[in-house]
Structure formats: structure tokens, C-alpha cells
PDB file of C-alpha atoms in Angstrom:
ATOM      1  CA  UNK A  28     -28.634  25.705   8.136  1.00 35.00           C
ATOM      2  CA  UNK A  29     -26.178  25.938   5.285  1.00 34.00           C
ATOM      3  CA  UNK A  30     -27.824  26.793   1.990  1.00 36.00           C
ATOM      4  CA  UNK A  31     -26.304  25.080  -1.034  1.00 36.00           C
ATOM      5  CA  UNK A  32     -26.910  27.893  -3.512  1.00 36.00           C
ATOM      6  CA  UNK A  33     -23.381  27.622  -4.862  1.00 35.00           C
ATOM      7  CA  UNK A  34     -23.250  23.812  -5.052  1.00 36.00           C
ATOM      8  CA  UNK A  35     -22.145  23.669  -8.676  1.00 38.00           C
ATOM      9  CA  UNK A  36     -19.525  26.320  -8.203  1.00 39.00           C
ATOM     10  CA  UNK A  37     -18.114  24.723  -5.070  1.00 38.00           C
ATOM     11  CA  UNK A  38     -17.750  21.388  -6.855  1.00 42.00           C
ATOM     12  CA  UNK A  39     -19.724  19.298  -4.407  1.00 46.00           C
ATOM     13  CA  UNK A  40     -18.598  20.995  -1.191  1.00 43.00           C
ATOM     14  CA  UNK A  41     -22.085  20.658   0.254  1.00 44.00           C
ATOM     15  CA  UNK A  42     -21.973  16.911  -0.276  1.00 49.00           C
ATOM     16  CA  UNK A  43     -18.675  16.750   1.571  1.00 47.00           C
ATOM     17  CA  UNK A  44     -20.067  18.796   4.455  1.00 46.00           C
ATOM     18  CA  UNK A  45     -23.134  16.565   4.663  1.00 49.00           C
ATOM     19  CA  UNK A  46     -20.997  13.428   4.754  1.00 49.00           C
ATOM     20  CA  UNK A  47     -18.744  14.991   7.375  1.00 52.00           C
ATOM     21  CA  UNK A  48     -21.723  15.903   9.540  1.00 49.00           C
ATOM     22  CA  UNK A  49     -23.053  12.354   9.288  1.00 48.00           C
ATOM     23  CA  UNK A  50     -19.669  10.905  10.262  1.00 47.00           C
ATOM     24  CA  UNK A  51     -19.386  13.289  13.212  1.00 47.00           C
ATOM     25  CA  UNK A  52     -22.846  12.237  14.337  1.00 50.00           C
ATOM     26  CA  UNK A  53     -21.806   8.587  14.069  1.00 47.00           C
ATOM     27  CA  UNK A  54     -18.649   9.311  16.059  1.00 46.00           C
ATOM     28  CA  UNK A  55     -20.598  10.978  18.838  1.00 43.00           C
ATOM     29  CA  UNK A  56     -22.929   7.992  19.101  1.00 45.00           C
ATOM     30  CA  UNK A  57     -19.975   5.610  19.173  1.00 42.00           C
ATOM     31  CA  UNK A  58     -18.276   7.582  21.953  1.00 39.00           C
ATOM     32  CA  UNK A  59     -21.451   7.523  24.008  1.00 40.00           C
ATOM     33  CA  UNK A  60     -21.815   3.782  23.412  1.00 40.00           C
ATOM     34  CA  UNK A  61     -18.258   2.957  24.409  1.00 39.00           C
ATOM     35  CA  UNK A  62     -18.351   5.211  27.445  1.00 36.00           C
ATOM     36  CA  UNK A  63     -21.000   3.008  29.015  1.00 36.00           C
ATOM     37  CA  UNK A  64     -18.345   0.371  29.772  1.00 39.00           C
ATOM     38  CA  UNK A  65     -17.745  -3.083  28.372  1.00 42.00           C
ATOM     39  CA  UNK A  66     -19.880  -5.182  30.699  1.00 38.00           C
ATOM     40  CA  UNK A  67     -22.805  -2.772  30.687  1.00 40.00           C
ATOM     41  CA  UNK A  68     -22.756  -2.170  26.932  1.00 42.00           C
ATOM     42  CA  UNK A  69     -22.444  -5.833  26.035  1.00 45.00           C
ATOM     43  CA  UNK A  70     -25.665  -6.539  27.876  1.00 40.00           C
ATOM     44  CA  UNK A  71     -27.504  -3.874  25.885  1.00 47.00           C
ATOM     45  CA  UNK A  72     -29.634  -4.638  22.863  1.00 58.00           C
ATOM     46  CA  UNK A  73     -28.337  -4.422  19.314  1.00 59.00           C
ATOM     47  CA  UNK A  74     -31.272  -2.167  18.515  1.00 61.00           C
ATOM     48  CA  UNK A  75     -29.482   0.719  20.241  1.00 77.00           C
ATOM     49  CA  UNK A  76     -27.237   0.981  17.181  1.00 82.00           C
ATOM     50  CA  UNK A  77     -28.257   2.274  13.779  1.00 82.00           C
ATOM     51  CA  UNK A  78     -27.124  -0.877  11.978  1.00 81.00           C
ATOM     52  CA  UNK A  79     -28.275  -3.258  14.691  1.00 88.00           C
ATOM     53  CA  UNK A  80     -24.740  -4.601  15.197  1.00 91.00           C
ATOM     54  CA  UNK A  81     -23.157  -3.750  18.572  1.00 91.00           C
ATOM     55  CA  UNK A  82     -19.437  -3.022  18.736  1.00 92.00           C
ATOM     56  CA  UNK A  83     -17.089  -5.594  20.261  1.00 93.00           C
ATOM     57  CA  UNK A  84     -15.487  -4.887  23.616  1.00 93.00           C
ATOM     58  CA  UNK A  85     -11.929  -6.052  24.136  1.00 94.00           C
ATOM     59  CA  UNK A  86     -11.333  -8.241  27.158  1.00 94.00           C
ATOM     60  CA  UNK A  87      -9.142  -6.871  29.929  1.00 95.00           C
ATOM     61  CA  UNK A  88      -6.104  -9.133  30.215  1.00 95.00           C
ATOM     62  CA  UNK A  89      -3.480  -7.403  32.400  1.00 96.00           C
ATOM     63  CA  UNK A  90       0.051  -7.854  31.032  1.00 96.00           C
ATOM     64  CA  UNK A  91       3.306  -6.525  32.455  1.00 95.00           C
ATOM     65  CA  UNK A  92       5.142  -4.506  29.805  1.00 94.00           C
ATOM     66  CA  UNK A  93       8.716  -3.226  30.167  1.00 93.00           C
ATOM     67  CA  UNK A  94       9.515   0.310  28.984  1.00 93.00           C
ATOM     68  CA  UNK A  95      13.191   1.200  28.650  1.00 93.00           C
ATOM     69  CA  UNK A  96      16.451  -0.648  28.147  1.00 91.00           C
ATOM     70  CA  UNK A  97      16.242  -4.426  27.914  1.00 90.00           C
ATOM     71  CA  UNK A  98      19.464  -6.395  27.548  1.00 88.00           C
ATOM     72  CA  UNK A  99      19.748  -8.047  24.149  1.00 86.00           C
ATOM     73  CA  UNK A 100      16.945  -6.003  22.547  1.00 86.00           C
ATOM     74  CA  UNK A 101      17.110  -2.951  20.278  1.00 81.00           C
ATOM     75  CA  UNK A 102      14.992  -0.301  22.024  1.00 84.00           C
ATOM     76  CA  UNK A 103      16.020   2.759  20.011  1.00 81.00           C
ATOM     77  CA  UNK A 104      18.365   5.573  20.904  1.00 80.00           C
ATOM     78  CA  UNK A 105      18.894   6.300  24.588  1.00 86.00           C
ATOM     79  CA  UNK A 106      16.145   4.092  26.076  1.00 89.00           C
ATOM     80  CA  UNK A 107      15.062   4.809  29.638  1.00 91.00           C
ATOM     81  CA  UNK A 108      17.300   3.620  32.439  1.00 91.00           C
ATOM     82  CA  UNK A 109      16.295   2.123  34.710  1.00 92.00           C
ATOM     83  CA  UNK A 110      13.447   0.471  32.836  1.00 93.00           C
ATOM     84  CA  UNK A 111       9.937   0.683  34.257  1.00 95.00           C
ATOM     85  CA  UNK A 112       7.183  -1.898  34.173  1.00 95.00           C
ATOM     86  CA  UNK A 113       3.601  -0.933  33.446  1.00 95.00           C
ATOM     87  CA  UNK A 114       0.407  -2.985  33.333  1.00 97.00           C
ATOM     88  CA  UNK A 115      -1.399  -2.908  29.989  1.00 96.00           C
ATOM     89  CA  UNK A 116      -4.876  -4.491  29.940  1.00 96.00           C
ATOM     90  CA  UNK A 117      -5.015  -4.422  26.125  1.00 96.00           C
ATOM     91  CA  UNK A 118      -1.485  -5.546  25.281  1.00 95.00           C
ATOM     92  CA  UNK A 119      -2.892  -8.818  23.968  1.00 95.00           C
ATOM     93  CA  UNK A 120      -4.248  -6.901  20.961  1.00 95.00           C
ATOM     94  CA  UNK A 121      -0.675  -6.421  19.703  1.00 93.00           C
ATOM     95  CA  UNK A 122      -0.148  -9.110  17.107  1.00 91.00           C
ATOM     96  CA  UNK A 123       2.976  -8.457  15.039  1.00 84.00           C
ATOM     97  CA  UNK A 124       2.561 -11.759  13.180  1.00 85.00           C
ATOM     98  CA  UNK A 125      -1.058 -10.922  12.212  1.00 86.00           C
ATOM     99  CA  UNK A 126      -2.194 -14.474  12.915  1.00 91.00           C
ATOM    100  CA  UNK A 127      -3.690 -14.394  16.429  1.00 95.00           C
ATOM    101  CA  UNK A 128      -7.252 -15.583  15.923  1.00 96.00           C
ATOM    102  CA  UNK A 129      -8.467 -13.656  18.991  1.00 95.00           C
ATOM    103  CA  UNK A 130      -7.245 -10.383  17.507  1.00 96.00           C
ATOM    104  CA  UNK A 131      -8.504 -11.228  14.017  1.00 96.00           C
ATOM    105  CA  UNK A 132     -11.940 -12.111  15.379  1.00 95.00           C
ATOM    106  CA  UNK A 133     -12.073  -8.804  17.264  1.00 96.00           C
ATOM    107  CA  UNK A 134     -11.141  -6.889  14.095  1.00 95.00           C
ATOM    108  CA  UNK A 135     -13.801  -8.717  12.100  1.00 96.00           C
ATOM    109  CA  UNK A 136     -16.418  -7.729  14.672  1.00 95.00           C
ATOM    110  CA  UNK A 137     -15.228  -4.107  14.570  1.00 96.00           C
ATOM    111  CA  UNK A 138     -15.451  -4.094  10.788  1.00 96.00           C
ATOM    112  CA  UNK A 139     -18.947  -5.582  10.851  1.00 95.00           C
ATOM    113  CA  UNK A 140     -20.071  -2.910  13.342  1.00 95.00           C
ATOM    114  CA  UNK A 141     -18.517  -0.117  11.259  1.00 95.00           C
ATOM    115  CA  UNK A 142     -20.097  -1.359   8.037  1.00 94.00           C
ATOM    116  CA  UNK A 143     -23.508  -1.615   9.655  1.00 94.00           C
ATOM    117  CA  UNK A 144     -23.282   1.832  11.271  1.00 94.00           C
ATOM    118  CA  UNK A 145     -22.145   3.546   8.064  1.00 94.00           C
ATOM    119  CA  UNK A 146     -24.340   1.656   5.588  1.00 94.00           C
ATOM    120  CA  UNK A 147     -26.559   4.742   5.195  1.00 93.00           C
ATOM    121  CA  UNK A 148     -23.518   6.663   3.878  1.00 95.00           C
ATOM    122  CA  UNK A 149     -22.946   4.306   0.937  1.00 95.00           C
ATOM    123  CA  UNK A 150     -24.637   6.700  -1.474  1.00 96.00           C
ATOM    124  CA  UNK A 151     -22.508   9.610  -0.254  1.00 96.00           C
ATOM    125  CA  UNK A 152     -19.331   7.523  -0.515  1.00 95.00           C
ATOM    126  CA  UNK A 153     -20.128   6.520  -4.090  1.00 95.00           C
ATOM    127  CA  UNK A 154     -20.950  10.113  -5.011  1.00 96.00           C
ATOM    128  CA  UNK A 155     -17.724  11.458  -3.509  1.00 96.00           C
ATOM    129  CA  UNK A 156     -15.679   8.763  -5.226  1.00 93.00           C
ATOM    130  CA  UNK A 157     -17.163   9.565  -8.613  1.00 94.00           C
ATOM    131  CA  UNK A 158     -16.627  13.286  -8.034  1.00 95.00           C
ATOM    132  CA  UNK A 159     -12.963  12.802  -7.092  1.00 93.00           C
ATOM    133  CA  UNK A 160     -12.424  10.446 -10.022  1.00 89.00           C
ATOM    134  CA  UNK A 161     -13.946  13.052 -12.331  1.00 90.00           C
ATOM    135  CA  UNK A 162     -10.985  15.350 -11.612  1.00 93.00           C
ATOM    136  CA  UNK A 163      -8.448  12.719 -12.716  1.00 89.00           C
ATOM    137  CA  UNK A 164      -7.529  12.020 -16.318  1.00 91.00           C
ATOM    138  CA  UNK A 165      -7.427   8.251 -16.112  1.00 92.00           C
ATOM    139  CA  UNK A 166      -5.993   7.573 -19.569  1.00 94.00           C
ATOM    140  CA  UNK A 167      -2.867   9.689 -19.770  1.00 95.00           C
ATOM    141  CA  UNK A 168       0.904   9.697 -20.235  1.00 95.00           C
ATOM    142  CA  UNK A 169       3.672  11.467 -18.345  1.00 95.00           C
ATOM    143  CA  UNK A 170       6.274  13.720 -19.926  1.00 95.00           C
ATOM    144  CA  UNK A 171       9.169  11.864 -21.533  1.00 95.00           C
ATOM    145  CA  UNK A 172      12.462  11.836 -19.598  1.00 95.00           C
ATOM    146  CA  UNK A 173      15.528  11.607 -21.864  1.00 95.00           C
ATOM    147  CA  UNK A 174      18.078   9.042 -20.737  1.00 95.00           C
ATOM    148  CA  UNK A 175      20.794   7.840 -23.088  1.00 94.00           C
ATOM    149  CA  UNK A 176      19.398   6.871 -26.490  1.00 96.00           C
ATOM    150  CA  UNK A 177      15.836   6.627 -25.179  1.00 97.00           C
ATOM    151  CA  UNK A 178      13.049   8.646 -23.622  1.00 97.00           C
ATOM    152  CA  UNK A 179      11.297   6.973 -20.693  1.00 97.00           C
ATOM    153  CA  UNK A 180       7.715   7.678 -19.618  1.00 97.00           C
ATOM    154  CA  UNK A 181       4.681   6.129 -17.918  1.00 97.00           C
ATOM    155  CA  UNK A 182       1.158   5.584 -19.176  1.00 97.00           C
ATOM    156  CA  UNK A 183      -2.108   5.039 -17.295  1.00 96.00           C
ATOM    157  CA  UNK A 184      -5.271   3.526 -18.767  1.00 95.00           C
ATOM    158  CA  UNK A 185      -8.813   3.969 -17.474  1.00 93.00           C
ATOM    159  CA  UNK A 186      -9.979   0.927 -15.539  1.00 91.00           C
ATOM    160  CA  UNK A 187      -6.472  -0.276 -14.716  1.00 94.00           C
ATOM    161  CA  UNK A 188      -5.046   0.252 -11.249  1.00 93.00           C
ATOM    162  CA  UNK A 189      -1.341   0.389 -12.060  1.00 96.00           C
ATOM    163  CA  UNK A 190       0.948   2.246 -14.426  1.00 96.00           C
ATOM    164  CA  UNK A 191       2.654   0.947 -17.562  1.00 97.00           C
ATOM    165  CA  UNK A 192       6.325   1.844 -18.019  1.00 97.00           C
ATOM    166  CA  UNK A 193       7.382   2.630 -21.591  1.00 97.00           C
ATOM    167  CA  UNK A 194      10.201   4.061 -23.637  1.00 97.00           C
ATOM    168  CA  UNK A 195      10.807   5.244 -27.188  1.00 97.00           C
ATOM    169  CA  UNK A 196      13.901   6.186 -29.229  1.00 96.00           C
ATOM    170  CA  UNK A 197      15.170   9.646 -28.459  1.00 95.00           C
ATOM    171  CA  UNK A 198      14.325  11.868 -31.453  1.00 93.00           C
ATOM    172  CA  UNK A 199      14.857  15.658 -31.343  1.00 91.00           C
ATOM    173  CA  UNK A 200      11.609  17.574 -31.696  1.00 91.00           C
ATOM    174  CA  UNK A 201       9.371  14.545 -31.083  1.00 92.00           C
ATOM    175  CA  UNK A 202       5.898  15.389 -29.701  1.00 93.00           C
ATOM    176  CA  UNK A 203       5.081  14.514 -26.071  1.00 94.00           C
ATOM    177  CA  UNK A 204       3.929  10.941 -25.415  1.00 94.00           C
ATOM    178  CA  UNK A 205       0.288  10.368 -26.256  1.00 91.00           C
ATOM    179  CA  UNK A 206      -2.325   8.800 -24.006  1.00 88.00           C
ATOM    180  CA  UNK A 207      -2.624   6.035 -26.616  1.00 90.00           C
ATOM    181  CA  UNK A 208       0.285   3.791 -27.705  1.00 90.00           C
ATOM    182  CA  UNK A 209       2.248   4.955 -30.743  1.00 91.00           C
ATOM    183  CA  UNK A 210       4.492   3.232 -33.291  1.00 91.00           C
ATOM    184  CA  UNK A 211       8.066   2.824 -32.073  1.00 91.00           C
ATOM    185  CA  UNK A 212       7.236   2.692 -28.361  1.00 95.00           C
ATOM    186  CA  UNK A 213       8.209  -0.220 -26.140  1.00 95.00           C
ATOM    187  CA  UNK A 214       6.321  -1.438 -23.092  1.00 96.00           C
ATOM    188  CA  UNK A 215       9.022  -2.219 -20.536  1.00 96.00           C
ATOM    189  CA  UNK A 216       6.983  -3.135 -17.494  1.00 97.00           C
ATOM    190  CA  UNK A 217       3.229  -3.477 -17.067  1.00 97.00           C
ATOM    191  CA  UNK A 218       2.530  -3.312 -13.333  1.00 97.00           C
ATOM    192  CA  UNK A 219      -1.040  -4.510 -13.940  1.00 97.00           C
ATOM    193  CA  UNK A 220       0.269  -7.872 -15.168  1.00 97.00           C
ATOM    194  CA  UNK A 221       2.734  -8.167 -12.315  1.00 97.00           C
ATOM    195  CA  UNK A 222       0.017  -7.421  -9.748  1.00 97.00           C
ATOM    196  CA  UNK A 223      -2.457 -10.056 -10.941  1.00 96.00           C
ATOM    197  CA  UNK A 224      -1.247 -12.979  -8.772  1.00 95.00           C
ATOM    198  CA  UNK A 225      -1.034 -10.864  -5.608  1.00 95.00           C
ATOM    199  CA  UNK A 226      -3.513  -9.433  -3.116  1.00 93.00           C
ATOM    200  CA  UNK A 227      -1.125  -6.507  -2.583  1.00 95.00           C
ATOM    201  CA  UNK A 228       1.387  -5.012  -4.987  1.00 96.00           C
ATOM    202  CA  UNK A 229       3.552  -1.894  -4.936  1.00 96.00           C
ATOM    203  CA  UNK A 230       6.699  -0.995  -6.829  1.00 96.00           C
ATOM    204  CA  UNK A 231       9.674   0.878  -5.394  1.00 94.00           C
ATOM    205  CA  UNK A 232      12.508   1.808  -7.755  1.00 93.00           C
ATOM    206  CA  UNK A 233      12.495   1.072 -11.498  1.00 96.00           C
ATOM    207  CA  UNK A 234      15.821   1.713 -13.244  1.00 95.00           C
ATOM    208  CA  UNK A 235      17.256   0.774 -16.660  1.00 96.00           C
ATOM    209  CA  UNK A 236      20.827  -0.520 -16.673  1.00 93.00           C
ATOM    210  CA  UNK A 237      23.723   1.544 -18.083  1.00 93.00           C
ATOM    211  CA  UNK A 238      23.454  -0.323 -21.421  1.00 94.00           C
ATOM    212  CA  UNK A 239      19.629  -0.008 -21.416  1.00 96.00           C
ATOM    213  CA  UNK A 240      19.428  -3.772 -22.015  1.00 95.00           C
ATOM    214  CA  UNK A 241      18.191  -4.660 -18.528  1.00 94.00           C
ATOM    215  CA  UNK A 242      15.554  -3.221 -16.241  1.00 96.00           C
ATOM    216  CA  UNK A 243      15.848  -3.548 -12.473  1.00 94.00           C
ATOM    217  CA  UNK A 244      12.745  -3.021 -10.387  1.00 97.00           C
ATOM    218  CA  UNK A 245      11.715  -3.601  -6.790  1.00 95.00           C
ATOM    219  CA  UNK A 246       8.268  -4.811  -5.746  1.00 97.00           C
ATOM    220  CA  UNK A 247       6.502  -5.352  -2.433  1.00 95.00           C
ATOM    221  CA  UNK A 248       3.853  -8.088  -2.508  1.00 95.00           C
ATOM    222  CA  UNK A 249       3.241  -8.356   1.233  1.00 91.00           C
ATOM    223  CA  UNK A 250       2.465  -4.810   2.370  1.00 90.00           C
ATOM    224  CA  UNK A 251       5.304  -4.908   4.905  1.00 86.00           C
ATOM    225  CA  UNK A 252       7.456  -2.467   2.894  1.00 87.00           C
ATOM    226  CA  UNK A 253      10.082  -5.087   2.171  1.00 90.00           C
ATOM    227  CA  UNK A 254      10.882  -5.366  -1.520  1.00 93.00           C
ATOM    228  CA  UNK A 255      12.278  -8.014  -3.828  1.00 93.00           C
ATOM    229  CA  UNK A 256      14.483  -6.717  -6.642  1.00 92.00           C
ATOM    230  CA  UNK A 257      14.163  -8.498  -9.985  1.00 94.00           C
ATOM    231  CA  UNK A 258      15.813  -8.046 -13.363  1.00 93.00           C
ATOM    232  CA  UNK A 259      14.157  -8.014 -16.770  1.00 94.00           C
ATOM    233  CA  UNK A 260      15.933  -8.685 -20.058  1.00 94.00           C
ATOM    234  CA  UNK A 261      14.412  -6.005 -22.297  1.00 95.00           C
ATOM    235  CA  UNK A 262      15.421  -7.831 -25.484  1.00 93.00           C
ATOM    236  CA  UNK A 263      13.498 -10.998 -24.626  1.00 93.00           C
ATOM    237  CA  UNK A 264      11.019  -9.758 -22.042  1.00 93.00           C
ATOM    238  CA  UNK A 265      12.119 -12.560 -19.712  1.00 94.00           C
ATOM    239  CA  UNK A 266      13.150 -12.239 -16.077  1.00 94.00           C
ATOM    240  CA  UNK A 267      16.660 -13.234 -15.073  1.00 91.00           C
ATOM    241  CA  UNK A 268      17.146 -15.837 -12.364  1.00 89.00           C
ATOM    242  CA  UNK A 269      18.735 -13.275 -10.037  1.00 87.00           C
ATOM    243  CA  UNK A 270      16.462 -11.997  -7.263  1.00 89.00           C
ATOM    244  CA  UNK A 271      17.368  -9.936  -4.202  1.00 88.00           C
ATOM    245  CA  UNK A 272      15.023 -10.391  -1.236  1.00 87.00           C
ATOM    246  CA  UNK A 273      14.363  -8.392   1.928  1.00 85.00           C
ATOM    247  CA  UNK A 274      15.409  -4.986   0.578  1.00 86.00           C
ATOM    248  CA  UNK A 275      13.923  -1.558   1.253  1.00 84.00           C
ATOM    249  CA  UNK A 276      13.246  -0.987  -2.455  1.00 87.00           C
ATOM    250  CA  UNK A 277      16.075   1.440  -3.251  1.00 85.00           C
ATOM    251  CA  UNK A 278      18.597   0.528  -5.930  1.00 86.00           C
ATOM    252  CA  UNK A 279      21.244   2.091  -8.190  1.00 86.00           C
ATOM    253  CA  UNK A 280      23.278   0.648 -11.041  1.00 87.00           C
ATOM    254  CA  UNK A 281      27.063   0.773 -10.876  1.00 82.00           C
ATOM    255  CA  UNK A 282      29.547   1.205 -13.715  1.00 81.00           C
ATOM    256  CA  UNK A 283      27.974  -1.462 -15.942  1.00 84.00           C
ATOM    257  CA  UNK A 284      25.234  -4.085 -16.114  1.00 86.00           C
ATOM    258  CA  UNK A 285      27.123  -6.411 -13.755  1.00 83.00           C
ATOM    259  CA  UNK A 286      27.014  -4.120 -10.734  1.00 84.00           C
ATOM    260  CA  UNK A 287      24.097  -2.839  -8.722  1.00 84.00           C
ATOM    261  CA  UNK A 288      23.746  -1.332  -5.266  1.00 84.00           C
ATOM    262  CA  UNK A 289      20.751  -1.945  -3.088  1.00 83.00           C
ATOM    263  CA  UNK A 290      19.646  -1.613   0.530  1.00 79.00           C
ATOM    264  CA  UNK A 291      19.062  -4.824   2.416  1.00 76.00           C
ATOM    265  CA  UNK A 292      17.133  -4.586   5.682  1.00 69.00           C
ATOM    266  CA  UNK A 293      18.335  -7.107   8.215  1.00 57.00           C
ATOM    267  CA  UNK A 294      18.923  -6.719  11.950  1.00 53.00           C
ATOM    268  CA  UNK A 295      22.565  -6.534  12.951  1.00 48.00           C
ATOM    269  CA  UNK A 296      23.930  -7.080  16.478  1.00 47.00           C
ATOM    270  CA  UNK A 297      22.717  -4.576  19.114  1.00 45.00           C
ATOM    271  CA  UNK A 298      23.151  -2.181  20.747  1.00 40.00           C
ATOM    272  CA  UNK A 299      24.493  -0.309  17.698  1.00 41.00           C
ATOM    273  CA  UNK A 300      24.351  -1.078  14.013  1.00 39.00           C
ATOM    274  CA  UNK A 301      27.755  -0.699  12.304  1.00 35.00           C
ATOM    275  CA  UNK A 302      28.289   1.453   9.262  1.00 35.00           C
ATOM    276  CA  UNK A 303      30.376  -0.181   6.545  1.00 33.00           C
ATOM    277  CA  UNK A 304      33.032   1.609   4.512  1.00 29.00           C
ATOM    278  CA  UNK A 305      33.205  -0.266   1.204  1.00 30.00           C
ATOM    279  CA  UNK A 306      36.547   0.945  -0.200  1.00 27.00           C
ATOM    280  CA  UNK A 307      38.479   0.068   2.946  1.00 26.00           C
ATOM    281  CA  UNK A 308      36.321  -2.361   4.901  1.00 26.00           C
ATOM    282  CA  UNK A 309      36.194  -1.426   8.530  1.00 23.00           C
ATOM    283  CA  UNK A 310      33.533  -0.957  11.159  1.00 27.00           C
ATOM    284  CA  UNK A 311      32.783   1.881  13.500  1.00 24.00           C
ATOM    285  CA  UNK A 312      29.933   2.775  15.831  1.00 33.00           C
ATOM    286  CA  UNK A 313      27.142   4.766  14.213  1.00 33.00           C
ATOM    287  CA  UNK A 314      24.818   6.330  16.732  1.00 34.00           C
ATOM    288  CA  UNK A 315      21.200   6.506  15.610  1.00 37.00           C
ATOM    289  CA  UNK A 316      21.734   4.177  12.655  1.00 38.00           C
ATOM    290  CA  UNK A 317      19.073   2.181  10.862  1.00 42.00           C
ATOM    291  CA  UNK A 318      19.402  -1.615  10.476  1.00 44.00           C
ATOM    292  CA  UNK A 319      19.855  -1.291   6.721  1.00 47.00           C
ATOM    293  CA  UNK A 320      23.152  -1.251   4.865  1.00 49.00           C
ATOM    294  CA  UNK A 321      24.101  -0.961   1.210  1.00 49.00           C
ATOM    295  CA  UNK A 322      25.445  -4.117  -0.417  1.00 49.00           C
ATOM    296  CA  UNK A 323      27.106  -4.340  -3.856  1.00 48.00           C
ATOM    297  CA  UNK A 324      26.205  -7.243  -6.173  1.00 47.00           C
ATOM    298  CA  UNK A 325      28.696  -8.344  -7.273  1.00 46.00           C
ATOM    299  CA  UNK A 326      31.545  -6.502  -5.567  1.00 42.00           C
ATOM    300  CA  UNK A 327      33.397  -5.332  -8.669  1.00 42.00           C
ATOM    301  CA  UNK A 328      35.575  -2.691  -6.969  1.00 40.00           C
ATOM    302  CA  UNK A 329      32.685  -0.434  -5.932  1.00 40.00           C
ATOM    303  CA  UNK A 330      33.605   3.223  -5.744  1.00 43.00           C
ATOM    304  CA  UNK A 331      31.113   4.123  -3.076  1.00 45.00           C
ATOM    305  CA  UNK A 332      31.388   5.045   0.577  1.00 39.00           C
ATOM    306  CA  UNK A 333      28.494   3.470   2.440  1.00 46.00           C
ATOM    307  CA  UNK A 334      27.001   4.756   5.651  1.00 45.00           C
ATOM    308  CA  UNK A 335      24.077   3.427   7.644  1.00 49.00           C
ATOM    309  CA  UNK A 336      21.039   5.651   7.464  1.00 48.00           C
ATOM    310  CA  UNK A 337      19.339   7.613  10.278  1.00 46.00           C
ATOM    311  CA  UNK A 338      16.173   6.211  11.778  1.00 42.00           C
ATOM    312  CA  UNK A 339      14.220   9.354  11.095  1.00 38.00           C
ATOM    313  CA  UNK A 340      14.514   9.204   7.296  1.00 41.00           C
ATOM    314  CA  UNK A 341      13.998   6.911   4.358  1.00 45.00           C
ATOM    315  CA  UNK A 342      16.989   5.079   2.954  1.00 44.00           C
ATOM    316  CA  UNK A 343      17.932   5.621  -0.666  1.00 48.00           C
ATOM    317  CA  UNK A 344      20.514   4.830  -3.320  1.00 50.00           C
ATOM    318  CA  UNK A 345      21.741   7.442  -5.739  1.00 50.00           C
ATOM    319  CA  UNK A 346      23.219   7.041  -9.193  1.00 49.00           C
ATOM    320  CA  UNK A 347      27.004   6.910  -9.096  1.00 43.00           C
TER     321      UNK A 347
END
């Protein structure tokens, strides 16, 4: 038995070990329960489980699934040839649209079972959360980054989930940004306000224009990692009408405020996605390319060579 004589010094390590042991015990019980088989387990009583809620058991619905090259479909680099067909009893659980009521009902039952089985850990969860939060300075400001006539930085406030983007005039010898707002600072973008109408919200890139009069930012409000790029007039605080949809979140300003480069994700004709050379438009095969390509808006003689990006990495735009 582990003695917790050094609990204070270890910063709650014993609590973590206790929670881990409880979760391992829960996992062992779940494995034993599932190993009994769907038909047998479903006929058992709910009392066999700590929370009294039995787990759901997915129905076996054999489906033929093709692995390998399929004409007209993008199956990655060098798919198997010839293709093979396998039977998958649980293929029906794949729901890319996230709207199949059978799958959603199964997930709800799984969540109910998990909540019931782990209800006794609520105290440990709350304790661990408070301990982790105690190591974070919730009201704080980042270091200022000089850029043109301004210094840009971010501020966080206790109780708010998102950051606030700010700037101040660039003054030699100025002290670091404070955790509380100071005279002369501007709030450029408050992510907390932007997030209010949405169940999910995440920002990608946030970049001031070359003149520092506009702010371009990308935001994902669906959770599918597709971003919309919007533009904010920093003089008025109003959004421009321009909006770029279905991007991967990366962006870079061009020579002036009229030109921006971004990455739009859209499937192009298989079996290969073409890379596009902007200066002298032409197409050539690009093995292992990602279905994302850079697009200028507007095309004011862009001085950028554009290549499609490899599947194994994230796409990005750099300042030019």
C-alpha cells in the first residue's frame, strides 16, 4: 500500500494515483462485462454494474467493405491492387454525416453507461481540475511582439474561456503588458464575444494587414477544422463584407491590404491533385499531394510559387 507521507510535496500525486487505480478497476470490470458477449450480457441485470446502467451492445450487421483502389475515388497514395473485400459487422457505426439516429442513440447509451459507472469519481475529477487550474495564472498577458508601429499581445481573464487580442503603440523602454488593461491599449479581437453564438469556436491565424488598418482572422465554428476567414476594420470595429469559406485556417497578407493568400480545401479531380504555379500558370502531377491549394484574393500579380502540400503535414502560409 502506497503511503502518502509526501502528499504536499508531490503536489497531489497520491490523488492522481488513486484516480488512476479507480479507472483501471473500472476498465477491468468493463472488459469482463463485454467479454461475456452481446446476447448473454444484454440479458443480464443492470445491478451487475456499479451505476446500474448496462452498456449498449452494437448489433452485428455484416457489410462488404472494399480495401484498395476503387475507380473514381481518392484512396491515398499507392492503394492496394487488386482491391480486397472484407466483411465488417460494425461498419454501420461509421457515420461521417453525424446524423444517423441509430449511431447517435448508441453513443447516448454509451455515455449514460460511462457517466453512471464513473459517478463515484466526480469528487476526484473536481479535485484534480482545481489542482491543475491552481498551476495556471488565469488573468495574465503575453509578452509584446513588435510589428511596425505597434506591439501586439494577448490577454487572458479569469473566468473567460478565450483570449483577447490587443495592441499598443510601440514605445522604446515600455514595460511589459500588464494583466489588467492600460491606457493606450486597443482591443482588436475578443474571442469570447465571437464565441458566444456558437457551440464550438476555435481560431486559426490572426494577422494584421500591412497598413495595420485591417485584421484578418480565421475561425472554425463547426469542429471540422474548416475555417472561415473574415476581415475587421480596426478603425471602426466593423467586419467587412468579404468572407472566405472552406479554408484550412492559414493566411498571409501580400504586398498591401488588397492582397491576401489563403489555403482553400476542396477536392480536385483524382487520382492526383495538381500543384499550381502562380507566376506562370501550369499544372503538373504532384505525387502525395493534399487537396488544398493556395489562392490569391485578388490576383494582383502575386509573387509566390504555390505547391500543393504533403498529406503528412499541416498546410501553412508564410509572410511574403
